[in-house]
Every structure is written in structure tokens, then in C-alpha cells.
């Protein structure tokens, strides 16, 4: 079961609001501590699924904005800044990585690509089609008539594409972006001529 992500987001906003109140009262270290708490929450929430990861990123962003707000109002204080730097370094020892979330998410996709789940897959296509041609009849017929070998070959194709995408995440950002864009377009191009890419 997914954790109560909406509750975590609300709690994060409340913690940051409390931090801003503390900053208004002049207790800047306590205010920053509240922001750090929200950032830590993001680390705990941010796995194992992609939605958890995205909420974790969101909480981290909320915490960063809260810290910026407190620091903008705070008078110069080298000791508090050193303390904050050390706290942030400690939090960063547990990085929030997208690869872990994507690896877990992959298991769900592979479990869904089964012959016995073909009716669910077809329903998903029809629910998302909207009449814009995003689910061509040719692909729907392949799924409807696919045997176990068809699904096995499609799982293998998908795992190869997914593996390429995961490898691209290790590249520097500009190259990773271009590579992921290229990989993302490949299945749609292949699907017309390659039944294994359905």
C-alpha cells in the first residue's frame, strides 16, 4: 500500500509554516531546524515508488524555500550557518535517488505484462484513448491475440529499453536528457513494424 502521501505534504507545509513563525519570533535556529525536518521527511517518504520519490522531491523543495525565506530575514550569524551546513551535509548522506524508485516501479510494469492481464491492458488503452488514435487497432489486436511467447518477447523488449533508460541516468544531465528523449521515442517508432515492441 502506498503511504499517505497527501498527509505528508500537508504536514510538511505545517512544519515549514511553524518554522516561519519561529523566524518571525527571532528563533532562527529553531526555524531552520523545522525546515530541516521537512527535508528529512522527504528522504523518508521518497521511496520505493516513483510517486513517493516525487513527493520526496516536493518536500525537499518546500524545505529549501523555507530555509531561503528564513536566511533572507536572519541577521548574519556564522555559527548558525556552520550548523546548518553540517546538518545539510548529514542529510545528504542519504541521497534521494530516482533509480531506486524506478527499479521498484519496473517490477509492477513487468507483472502487468502478462497474457492473463491482457483484458486489463486493453481496458487501460481504451480508457486513455480519447478517440485521438493513441491506441491503434493494429496494436490492440496484437495484444488481444497475443500468446504467452508474444508477451514474453514484449517483456524482454521493454526490459531492454528500460535498462537503456536506467543506464542513461548515470550520464551528465545534458547527455542524459537527450538520451532519455531518444529512448522514449523508440518504442512508439518500433511498435508499427516490430510486434515485440507492442
mmCIF file of C-alpha atoms in Angstrom:
data_model
loop_
_atom_site.group_PDB
_atom_site.id
_atom_site.type_symbol
_atom_site.label_atom_id
_atom_site.label_comp_id
_atom_site.label_asym_id
_atom_site.label_seq_id
_atom_site.Cartn_x
_atom_site.Cartn_y
_atom_site.Cartn_z
ATOM 1 C CA UNK A 1 0.000 0.000 0.000
ATOM 2 C CA UNK A 2 1.171 3.496 -0.765
ATOM 3 C CA UNK A 3 1.918 5.699 2.241
ATOM 4 C CA UNK A 4 -0.483 8.608 2.923
ATOM 5 C CA UNK A 5 1.429 10.991 0.672
ATOM 6 C CA UNK A 6 -1.145 13.790 0.855
ATOM 7 C CA UNK A 7 -0.857 13.780 4.628
ATOM 8 C CA UNK A 8 2.941 14.057 4.403
ATOM 9 C CA UNK A 9 2.653 17.052 2.072
ATOM 10 C CA UNK A 10 0.233 18.803 4.441
ATOM 11 C CA UNK A 11 2.448 18.009 7.407
ATOM 12 C CA UNK A 12 5.463 19.387 5.524
ATOM 13 C CA UNK A 13 3.638 22.670 4.874
ATOM 14 C CA UNK A 14 2.655 22.912 8.546
ATOM 15 C CA UNK A 15 6.227 22.280 9.703
ATOM 16 C CA UNK A 16 7.534 24.989 7.339
ATOM 17 C CA UNK A 17 4.801 27.403 8.489
ATOM 18 C CA UNK A 18 5.824 26.752 12.096
ATOM 19 C CA UNK A 19 9.411 27.482 11.086
ATOM 20 C CA UNK A 20 8.404 30.811 9.577
ATOM 21 C CA UNK A 21 6.564 31.730 12.778
ATOM 22 C CA UNK A 22 9.690 30.889 14.782
ATOM 23 C CA UNK A 23 11.764 33.047 12.429
ATOM 24 C CA UNK A 24 9.350 35.949 12.966
ATOM 25 C CA UNK A 25 9.937 35.497 16.702
ATOM 26 C CA UNK A 26 13.705 35.647 16.167
ATOM 27 C CA UNK A 27 14.446 31.957 16.872
ATOM 28 C CA UNK A 28 16.258 31.350 13.590
ATOM 29 C CA UNK A 29 17.998 28.111 14.523
ATOM 30 C CA UNK A 30 14.682 26.517 15.557
ATOM 31 C CA UNK A 31 13.113 27.848 12.348
ATOM 32 C CA UNK A 32 15.861 26.279 10.245
ATOM 33 C CA UNK A 33 15.517 23.087 12.272
ATOM 34 C CA UNK A 34 11.845 22.867 11.216
ATOM 35 C CA UNK A 35 12.881 23.239 7.585
ATOM 36 C CA UNK A 36 15.482 20.510 8.036
ATOM 37 C CA UNK A 37 12.771 18.279 9.497
ATOM 38 C CA UNK A 38 10.679 18.728 6.350
ATOM 39 C CA UNK A 39 13.728 17.887 4.246
ATOM 40 C CA UNK A 40 14.316 14.710 6.275
ATOM 41 C CA UNK A 41 10.654 13.786 5.825
ATOM 42 C CA UNK A 42 11.210 13.948 2.081
ATOM 43 C CA UNK A 43 14.076 11.484 2.379
ATOM 44 C CA UNK A 44 11.933 9.033 4.344
ATOM 45 C CA UNK A 45 8.901 9.317 2.053
ATOM 46 C CA UNK A 46 10.912 9.267 -1.185
ATOM 47 C CA UNK A 47 10.979 5.509 -1.796
ATOM 48 C CA UNK A 48 10.222 2.887 -3.053
ATOM 49 C CA UNK A 49 7.887 4.057 -5.872
ATOM 50 C CA UNK A 50 8.164 6.923 -8.326
ATOM 51 C CA UNK A 51 5.190 8.774 -6.788
ATOM 52 C CA UNK A 52 6.891 8.516 -3.377
ATOM 53 C CA UNK A 53 10.099 9.843 -4.950
ATOM 54 C CA UNK A 54 8.256 12.808 -6.483
ATOM 55 C CA UNK A 55 6.596 13.678 -3.169
ATOM 56 C CA UNK A 56 10.021 13.387 -1.504
ATOM 57 C CA UNK A 57 11.456 15.827 -4.066
ATOM 58 C CA UNK A 58 8.494 18.156 -3.466
ATOM 59 C CA UNK A 59 9.067 18.137 0.305
ATOM 60 C CA UNK A 60 12.762 18.847 -0.255
ATOM 61 C CA UNK A 61 11.875 21.797 -2.482
ATOM 62 C CA UNK A 62 9.415 23.087 0.121
ATOM 63 C CA UNK A 63 12.139 22.809 2.787
ATOM 64 C CA UNK A 64 14.669 24.630 0.598
ATOM 65 C CA UNK A 65 12.266 27.518 0.014
ATOM 66 C CA UNK A 66 11.561 27.673 3.738
ATOM 67 C CA UNK A 67 15.291 27.837 4.522
ATOM 68 C CA UNK A 68 15.791 30.558 1.916
ATOM 69 C CA UNK A 69 12.998 32.563 3.490
ATOM 70 C CA UNK A 70 14.471 32.217 6.994
ATOM 71 C CA UNK A 71 18.006 33.002 5.807
ATOM 72 C CA UNK A 72 16.786 36.111 3.968
ATOM 73 C CA UNK A 73 15.390 37.533 7.226
ATOM 74 C CA UNK A 74 18.127 36.295 9.574
ATOM 75 C CA UNK A 75 20.885 38.648 10.679
ATOM 76 C CA UNK A 76 24.431 37.467 9.859
ATOM 77 C CA UNK A 77 25.358 34.564 12.165
ATOM 78 C CA UNK A 78 28.367 32.457 11.173
ATOM 79 C CA UNK A 79 27.788 29.871 13.898
ATOM 80 C CA UNK A 80 24.195 29.156 12.757
ATOM 81 C CA UNK A 81 25.320 28.966 9.141
ATOM 82 C CA UNK A 82 28.032 26.434 10.037
ATOM 83 C CA UNK A 83 25.479 24.399 11.988
ATOM 84 C CA UNK A 84 23.081 24.473 9.012
ATOM 85 C CA UNK A 85 25.828 23.423 6.602
ATOM 86 C CA UNK A 86 26.709 20.426 8.799
ATOM 87 C CA UNK A 87 23.046 19.438 9.133
ATOM 88 C CA UNK A 88 22.539 19.582 5.373
ATOM 89 C CA UNK A 89 25.688 17.521 4.790
ATOM 90 C CA UNK A 90 24.386 14.877 7.185
ATOM 91 C CA UNK A 91 21.022 14.698 5.404
ATOM 92 C CA UNK A 92 22.778 14.376 2.045
ATOM 93 C CA UNK A 93 24.489 11.164 3.217
ATOM 94 C CA UNK A 94 21.124 9.539 2.433
ATOM 95 C CA UNK A 95 20.538 10.793 -1.118
ATOM 96 C CA UNK A 96 17.141 10.614 -2.773
ATOM 97 C CA UNK A 97 17.806 8.691 -5.997
ATOM 98 C CA UNK A 98 15.360 8.187 -8.819
ATOM 99 C CA UNK A 99 16.973 4.902 -9.927
ATOM 100 C CA UNK A 100 15.816 3.062 -6.818
ATOM 101 C CA UNK A 101 12.245 4.224 -7.281
ATOM 102 C CA UNK A 102 12.303 3.334 -10.982
ATOM 103 C CA UNK A 103 13.716 -0.137 -10.278
ATOM 104 C CA UNK A 104 10.848 -0.876 -7.906
ATOM 105 C CA UNK A 105 8.317 0.577 -10.335
ATOM 106 C CA UNK A 106 9.665 -1.707 -13.099
ATOM 107 C CA UNK A 107 8.528 -4.776 -11.144
ATOM 108 C CA UNK A 108 4.923 -3.578 -11.327
ATOM 109 C CA UNK A 109 5.101 -2.995 -15.075
ATOM 110 C CA UNK A 110 6.579 -6.428 -15.709
ATOM 111 C CA UNK A 111 3.913 -8.048 -13.543
ATOM 112 C CA UNK A 112 1.232 -6.296 -15.639
ATOM 113 C CA UNK A 113 2.630 -7.520 -18.982
ATOM 114 C CA UNK A 114 1.086 -10.981 -18.743
ATOM 115 C CA UNK A 115 -1.296 -12.870 -21.065
ATOM 116 C CA UNK A 116 -3.842 -13.279 -18.232
ATOM 117 C CA UNK A 117 -3.880 -9.490 -17.757
ATOM 118 C CA UNK A 118 -4.481 -8.689 -21.434
ATOM 119 C CA UNK A 119 -8.091 -7.581 -20.840
ATOM 120 C CA UNK A 120 -6.903 -5.091 -18.197
ATOM 121 C CA UNK A 121 -4.263 -3.786 -20.640
ATOM 122 C CA UNK A 122 -6.894 -3.370 -23.384
ATOM 123 C CA UNK A 123 -9.208 -1.557 -20.962
ATOM 124 C CA UNK A 124 -6.343 0.771 -19.982
ATOM 125 C CA UNK A 125 -5.775 1.618 -23.662
ATOM 126 C CA UNK A 126 -9.465 2.286 -24.281
ATOM 127 C CA UNK A 127 -9.764 4.426 -21.119
ATOM 128 C CA UNK A 128 -6.783 6.541 -22.218
ATOM 129 C CA UNK A 129 -7.518 6.653 -25.949
ATOM 130 C CA UNK A 130 -9.997 9.527 -26.038
ATOM 131 C CA UNK A 131 -10.503 8.925 -29.774
ATOM 132 C CA UNK A 132 -7.201 10.556 -30.731
ATOM 133 C CA UNK A 133 -5.704 7.411 -32.233
ATOM 134 C CA UNK A 134 -3.223 6.893 -29.396
ATOM 135 C CA UNK A 135 -4.131 3.163 -29.314
ATOM 136 C CA UNK A 136 -4.166 1.975 -32.963
ATOM 137 C CA UNK A 137 -6.355 -1.048 -33.720
ATOM 138 C CA UNK A 138 -3.314 -2.952 -35.008
ATOM 139 C CA UNK A 139 -1.685 -2.796 -31.542
ATOM 140 C CA UNK A 140 -4.922 -3.663 -29.756
ATOM 141 C CA UNK A 141 -5.371 -6.727 -31.978
ATOM 142 C CA UNK A 142 -1.827 -7.852 -31.277
ATOM 143 C CA UNK A 143 -2.484 -7.682 -27.537
ATOM 144 C CA UNK A 144 -5.893 -9.365 -27.846
ATOM 145 C CA UNK A 145 -4.481 -12.247 -29.910
ATOM 146 C CA UNK A 146 -1.066 -12.471 -28.255
ATOM 147 C CA UNK A 147 0.093 -15.806 -26.876
ATOM 148 C CA UNK A 148 2.475 -16.309 -23.974
ATOM 149 C CA UNK A 149 5.529 -16.045 -26.275
ATOM 150 C CA UNK A 150 4.243 -12.698 -27.570
ATOM 151 C CA UNK A 151 4.068 -11.351 -24.009
ATOM 152 C CA UNK A 152 7.470 -12.851 -23.160
ATOM 153 C CA UNK A 153 9.101 -11.127 -26.162
ATOM 154 C CA UNK A 154 7.390 -7.820 -25.287
ATOM 155 C CA UNK A 155 8.631 -8.075 -21.685
ATOM 156 C CA UNK A 156 12.167 -8.696 -22.995
ATOM 157 C CA UNK A 157 11.926 -5.685 -25.350
ATOM 158 C CA UNK A 158 10.602 -3.493 -22.528
ATOM 159 C CA UNK A 159 13.347 -4.638 -20.137
ATOM 160 C CA UNK A 160 15.977 -3.747 -22.760
ATOM 161 C CA UNK A 161 14.503 -0.248 -23.274
ATOM 162 C CA UNK A 162 14.157 0.217 -19.521
ATOM 163 C CA UNK A 163 17.760 -0.907 -18.984
ATOM 164 C CA UNK A 164 18.948 1.646 -21.548
ATOM 165 C CA UNK A 165 16.991 4.372 -19.745
ATOM 166 C CA UNK A 166 18.447 3.384 -16.367
ATOM 167 C CA UNK A 167 21.973 3.465 -17.835
ATOM 168 C CA UNK A 168 21.279 6.924 -19.276
ATOM 169 C CA UNK A 169 20.586 8.218 -15.760
ATOM 170 C CA UNK A 170 24.300 7.804 -14.992
ATOM 171 C CA UNK A 171 25.264 10.308 -17.705
ATOM 172 C CA UNK A 172 25.745 14.028 -17.041
ATOM 173 C CA UNK A 173 22.394 15.828 -17.171
ATOM 174 C CA UNK A 174 22.529 17.279 -20.739
ATOM 175 C CA UNK A 175 23.540 13.917 -22.258
ATOM 176 C CA UNK A 176 21.078 12.025 -20.039
ATOM 177 C CA UNK A 177 18.233 14.285 -21.146
ATOM 178 C CA UNK A 178 18.977 13.777 -24.846
ATOM 179 C CA UNK A 179 19.496 10.029 -24.434
ATOM 180 C CA UNK A 180 16.257 9.593 -22.453
ATOM 181 C CA UNK A 181 14.348 11.564 -25.082
ATOM 182 C CA UNK A 182 15.760 9.311 -27.806
ATOM 183 C CA UNK A 183 14.979 6.138 -25.820
ATOM 184 C CA UNK A 184 11.465 7.382 -25.036
ATOM 185 C CA UNK A 185 10.623 7.840 -28.717
ATOM 186 C CA UNK A 186 11.977 4.447 -29.811
ATOM 187 C CA UNK A 187 9.103 2.129 -28.703
ATOM 188 C CA UNK A 188 6.430 4.172 -30.498
ATOM 189 C CA UNK A 189 8.504 4.067 -33.700
ATOM 190 C CA UNK A 190 9.244 0.357 -33.337
ATOM 191 C CA UNK A 191 5.671 -0.668 -32.458
ATOM 192 C CA UNK A 192 4.378 -0.348 -36.035
ATOM 193 C CA UNK A 193 6.892 -2.760 -37.535
ATOM 194 C CA UNK A 194 8.015 -4.856 -34.542
ATOM 195 C CA UNK A 195 5.356 -6.954 -32.737
ATOM 196 C CA UNK A 196 7.812 -7.359 -29.849
ATOM 197 C CA UNK A 197 7.574 -3.603 -29.220
ATOM 198 C CA UNK A 198 3.785 -3.553 -28.796
#
